[in-house]
Coordinates of C-alpha atoms in Angstrom, one line a residue:
X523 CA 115.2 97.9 30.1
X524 CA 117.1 97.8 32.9
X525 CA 118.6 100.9 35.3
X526 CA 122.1 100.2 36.7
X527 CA 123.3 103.0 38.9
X528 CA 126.7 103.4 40.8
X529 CA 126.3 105.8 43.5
X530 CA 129.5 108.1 44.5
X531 CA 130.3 111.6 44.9
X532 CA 131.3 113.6 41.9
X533 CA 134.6 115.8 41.6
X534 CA 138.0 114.8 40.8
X535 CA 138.8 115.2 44.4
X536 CA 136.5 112.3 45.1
X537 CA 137.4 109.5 42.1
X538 CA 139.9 107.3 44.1
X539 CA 137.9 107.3 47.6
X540 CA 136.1 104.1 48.7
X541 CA 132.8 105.7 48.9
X542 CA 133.3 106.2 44.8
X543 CA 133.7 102.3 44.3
X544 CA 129.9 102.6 42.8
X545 CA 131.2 105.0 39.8
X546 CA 134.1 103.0 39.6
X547 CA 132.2 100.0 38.7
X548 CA 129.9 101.7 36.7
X549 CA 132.9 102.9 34.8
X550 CA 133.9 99.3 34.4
X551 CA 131.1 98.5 33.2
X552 CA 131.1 101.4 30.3
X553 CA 133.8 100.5 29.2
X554 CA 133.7 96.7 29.1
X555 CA 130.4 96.7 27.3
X556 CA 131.0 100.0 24.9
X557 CA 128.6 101.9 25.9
X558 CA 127.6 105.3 24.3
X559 CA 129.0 108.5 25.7
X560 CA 128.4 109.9 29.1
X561 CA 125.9 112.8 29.4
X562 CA 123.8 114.6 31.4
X563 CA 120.5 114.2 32.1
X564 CA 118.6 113.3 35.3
X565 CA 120.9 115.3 37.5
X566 CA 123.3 112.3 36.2
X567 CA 125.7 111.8 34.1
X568 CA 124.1 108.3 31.7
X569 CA 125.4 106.4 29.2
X570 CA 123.4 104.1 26.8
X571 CA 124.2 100.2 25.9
X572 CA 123.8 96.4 25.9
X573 CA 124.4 93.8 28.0
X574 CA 123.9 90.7 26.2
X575 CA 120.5 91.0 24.8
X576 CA 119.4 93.4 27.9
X577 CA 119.3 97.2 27.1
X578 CA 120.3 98.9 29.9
X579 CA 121.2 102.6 31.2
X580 CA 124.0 103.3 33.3
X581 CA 123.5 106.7 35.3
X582 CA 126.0 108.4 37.6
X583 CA 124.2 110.6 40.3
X584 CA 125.8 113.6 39.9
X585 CA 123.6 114.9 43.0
X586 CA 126.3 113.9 45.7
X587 CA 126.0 110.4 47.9
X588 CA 123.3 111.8 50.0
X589 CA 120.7 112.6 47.3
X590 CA 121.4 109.7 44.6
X591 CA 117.5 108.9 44.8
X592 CA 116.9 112.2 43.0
X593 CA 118.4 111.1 39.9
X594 CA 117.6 107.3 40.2
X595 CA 114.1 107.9 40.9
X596 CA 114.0 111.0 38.1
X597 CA 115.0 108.2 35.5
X598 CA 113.3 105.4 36.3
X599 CA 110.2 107.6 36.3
X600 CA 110.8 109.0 32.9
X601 CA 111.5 105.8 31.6
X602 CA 108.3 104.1 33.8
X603 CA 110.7 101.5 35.6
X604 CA 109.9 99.2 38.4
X605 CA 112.3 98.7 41.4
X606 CA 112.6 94.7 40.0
X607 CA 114.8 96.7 36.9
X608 CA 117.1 98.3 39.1
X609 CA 120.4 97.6 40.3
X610 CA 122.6 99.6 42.2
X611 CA 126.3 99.2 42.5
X612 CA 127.8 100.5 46.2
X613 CA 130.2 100.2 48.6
X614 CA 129.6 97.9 51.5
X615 CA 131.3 98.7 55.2
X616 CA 130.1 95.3 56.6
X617 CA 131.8 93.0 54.2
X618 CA 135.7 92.4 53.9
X619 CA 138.1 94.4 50.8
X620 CA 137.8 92.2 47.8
X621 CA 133.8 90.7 49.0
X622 CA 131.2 91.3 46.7
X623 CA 127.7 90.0 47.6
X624 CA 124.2 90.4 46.1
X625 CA 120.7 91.0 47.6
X626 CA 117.3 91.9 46.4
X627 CA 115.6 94.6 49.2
X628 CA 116.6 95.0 52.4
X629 CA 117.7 98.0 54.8
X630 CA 119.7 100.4 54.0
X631 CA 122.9 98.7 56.2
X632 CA 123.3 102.5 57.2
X633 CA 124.2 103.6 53.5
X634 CA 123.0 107.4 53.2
X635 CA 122.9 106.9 49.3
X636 CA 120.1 103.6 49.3
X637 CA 118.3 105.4 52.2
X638 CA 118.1 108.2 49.5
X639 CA 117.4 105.6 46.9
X640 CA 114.5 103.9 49.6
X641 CA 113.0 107.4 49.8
X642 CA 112.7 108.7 46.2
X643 CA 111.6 105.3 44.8
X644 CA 108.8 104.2 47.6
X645 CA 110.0 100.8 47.3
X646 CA 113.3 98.9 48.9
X647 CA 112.5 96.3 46.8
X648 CA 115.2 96.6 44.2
X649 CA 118.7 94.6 43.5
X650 CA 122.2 95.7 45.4
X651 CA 125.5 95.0 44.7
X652 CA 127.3 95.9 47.6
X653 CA 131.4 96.0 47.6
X654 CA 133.3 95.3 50.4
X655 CA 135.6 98.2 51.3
X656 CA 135.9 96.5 55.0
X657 CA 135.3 98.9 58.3
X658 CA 138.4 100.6 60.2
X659 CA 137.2 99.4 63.5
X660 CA 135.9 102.7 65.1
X661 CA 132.6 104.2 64.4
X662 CA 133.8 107.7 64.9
X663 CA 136.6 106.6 62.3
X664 CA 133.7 105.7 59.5
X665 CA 133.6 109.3 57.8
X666 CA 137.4 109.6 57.4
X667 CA 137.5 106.0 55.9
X668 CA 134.8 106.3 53.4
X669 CA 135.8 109.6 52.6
X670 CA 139.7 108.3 51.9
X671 CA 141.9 107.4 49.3
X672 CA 142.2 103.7 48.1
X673 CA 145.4 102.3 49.7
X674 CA 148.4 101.3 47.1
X675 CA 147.9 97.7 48.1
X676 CA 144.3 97.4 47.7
X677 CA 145.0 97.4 44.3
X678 CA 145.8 93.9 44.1
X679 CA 142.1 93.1 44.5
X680 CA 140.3 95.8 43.3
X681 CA 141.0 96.0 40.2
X682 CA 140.4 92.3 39.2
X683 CA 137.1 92.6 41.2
X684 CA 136.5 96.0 39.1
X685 CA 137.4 94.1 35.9
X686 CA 135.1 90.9 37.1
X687 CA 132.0 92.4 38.2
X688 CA 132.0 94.0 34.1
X689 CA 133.3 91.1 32.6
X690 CA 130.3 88.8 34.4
X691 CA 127.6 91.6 34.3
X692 CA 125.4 89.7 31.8
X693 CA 124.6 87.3 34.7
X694 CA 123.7 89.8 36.7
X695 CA 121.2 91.7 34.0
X696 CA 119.6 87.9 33.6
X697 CA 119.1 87.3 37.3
X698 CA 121.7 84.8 38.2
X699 CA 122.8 86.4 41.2
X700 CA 124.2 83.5 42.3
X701 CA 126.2 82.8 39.1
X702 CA 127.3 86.4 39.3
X703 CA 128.7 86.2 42.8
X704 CA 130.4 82.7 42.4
X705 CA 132.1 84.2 38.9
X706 CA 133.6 87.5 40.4
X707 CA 134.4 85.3 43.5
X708 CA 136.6 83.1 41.7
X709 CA 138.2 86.0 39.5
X710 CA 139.4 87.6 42.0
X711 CA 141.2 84.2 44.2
X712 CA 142.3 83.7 40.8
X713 CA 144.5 87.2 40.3
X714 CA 144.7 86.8 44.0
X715 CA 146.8 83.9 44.0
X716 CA 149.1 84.8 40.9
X717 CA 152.7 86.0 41.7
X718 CA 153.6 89.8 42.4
X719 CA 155.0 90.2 38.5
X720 CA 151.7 88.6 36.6
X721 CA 150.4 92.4 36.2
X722 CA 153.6 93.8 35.3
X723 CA 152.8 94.2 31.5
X724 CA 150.0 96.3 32.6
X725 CA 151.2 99.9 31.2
X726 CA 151.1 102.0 34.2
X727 CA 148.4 104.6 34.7
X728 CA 145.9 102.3 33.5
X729 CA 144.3 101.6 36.9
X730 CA 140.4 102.1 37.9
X731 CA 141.2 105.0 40.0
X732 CA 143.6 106.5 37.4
X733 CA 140.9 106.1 34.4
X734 CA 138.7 108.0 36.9
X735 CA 140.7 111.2 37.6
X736 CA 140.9 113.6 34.6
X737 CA 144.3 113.4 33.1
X738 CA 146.9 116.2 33.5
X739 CA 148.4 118.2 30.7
X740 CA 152.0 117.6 29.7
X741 CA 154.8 120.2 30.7
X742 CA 156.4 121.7 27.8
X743 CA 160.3 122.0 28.7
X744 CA 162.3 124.3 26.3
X745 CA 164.8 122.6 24.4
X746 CA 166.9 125.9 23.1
X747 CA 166.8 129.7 24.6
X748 CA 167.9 131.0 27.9
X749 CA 164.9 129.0 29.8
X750 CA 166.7 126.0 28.8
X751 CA 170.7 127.0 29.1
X752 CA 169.2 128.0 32.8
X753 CA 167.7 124.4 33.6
X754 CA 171.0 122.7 31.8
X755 CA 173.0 124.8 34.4
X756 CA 170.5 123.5 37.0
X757 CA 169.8 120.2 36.6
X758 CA 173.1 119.0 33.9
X759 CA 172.4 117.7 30.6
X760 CA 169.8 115.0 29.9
X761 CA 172.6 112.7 28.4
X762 CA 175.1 113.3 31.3

């Protein structure tokens, strides 16, 4: 069994910020593969399911960034995991928008969610994916980055690397890192190199970020009554 955990902050306020790229993949991921329902356990929200022949749990910390060890290391003791059958899914300050890259152990590059992970599991020794949300240039600047909104444009790369790191994750549950890395790589040139209207048919709404965010009821607008001679006053007919 393997343990694959994207790290974030939960809250809708939170869904589209870089620092949430984790969840985001591990949403991917869900999805892709049809995993069971999200629920909670662990001081996470998990989700059961196969990747390939692997069986592997997806978890959520639902703890915030700074304490994602005390879920990670809650389930993998329950479930008497080893570091070698954990991968953790993050995002990466020291590597360029749309860079993905793959290591085994390691520091903790900073990241107050693996330090968390390093402290809870006694043993750095586990796999990282680690997605490049680039660095604003300023140290004091760090907080506000990671802590804001996905831009517009970097939509043109995240979401093909989104939809490659689910589509390839069976390499990555086997141990072909490298594999992994050179398959989301060339998914995402690929998208990267198609013209502006190739993801027109998309329906709109259907982004990472939008799947994300909890959806918003729809507004009721009276059709007949004084509510509605009042907004035809306003606003004219529809058909005018």
């Amino acid at each position: 069994m393997l343990l694959i955990a994207g790290l974030g902050n939960p809250g809708s306020q939170y869904a589209g910020q870089r620092h949430n790229v984790g969840f985001m993949a591990a949403d991917a991921i869900h999805r892709r593969h049809s995993f069971g329902p999200w629920s909670k356990k662990f001081s996470a929200l998990v989700a059961e399911g196969r990747i390939g022949g692997e069986k592997v749990l997806l978890i959520k910390p639902q703890t915030y960034m700074n304490n994602s060890g005390q879920a990670v290391g809650e389930a993998m003791r329950f479930y008497k995991l080893e570091p070698k059958d954990l991968i953790v899914l993050y995002d990466e300050l020291d590597l360029a928008p749309s860079k993905m890259r793959v290591k085994l152990g390691g520091g903790s590059g900073g990241h107050n969610g693996i330090k968390s992970i390093d402290a809870h599991c006694g043993n750095p020794n586990y796999k990282r994916v680690r997605i490049g949300i680039g660095h604003p240039g300023d140290k004091a600047r760090v907080s506000g980055y990671v802590l804001g909104d996905f831009a517009k444009a970097d939509q043109d790369w995240l979401e093909p690397l989104l939809d490659a790191i689910a589509d390839n994750a069976e390499l990555l549950c086997k141990g072909d890192d490298a594999g992994f890395m050179n398959r989301v790589s060339l998914k995402v040139q690929g998208k990267g190199s198609e013209p502006a209207s190739a993801p027109a048919s998309k329906p709109k709404g259907q982004s990472h970020i939008r799947q994300a965010r909890p959806s918003q009821p729809a507004i009721n607008v009276p059709q007949t009554g004084p509510m509605a001679a009042m907004l035809k006053k306003l606003f004219g007919s529809k058909n005018s």
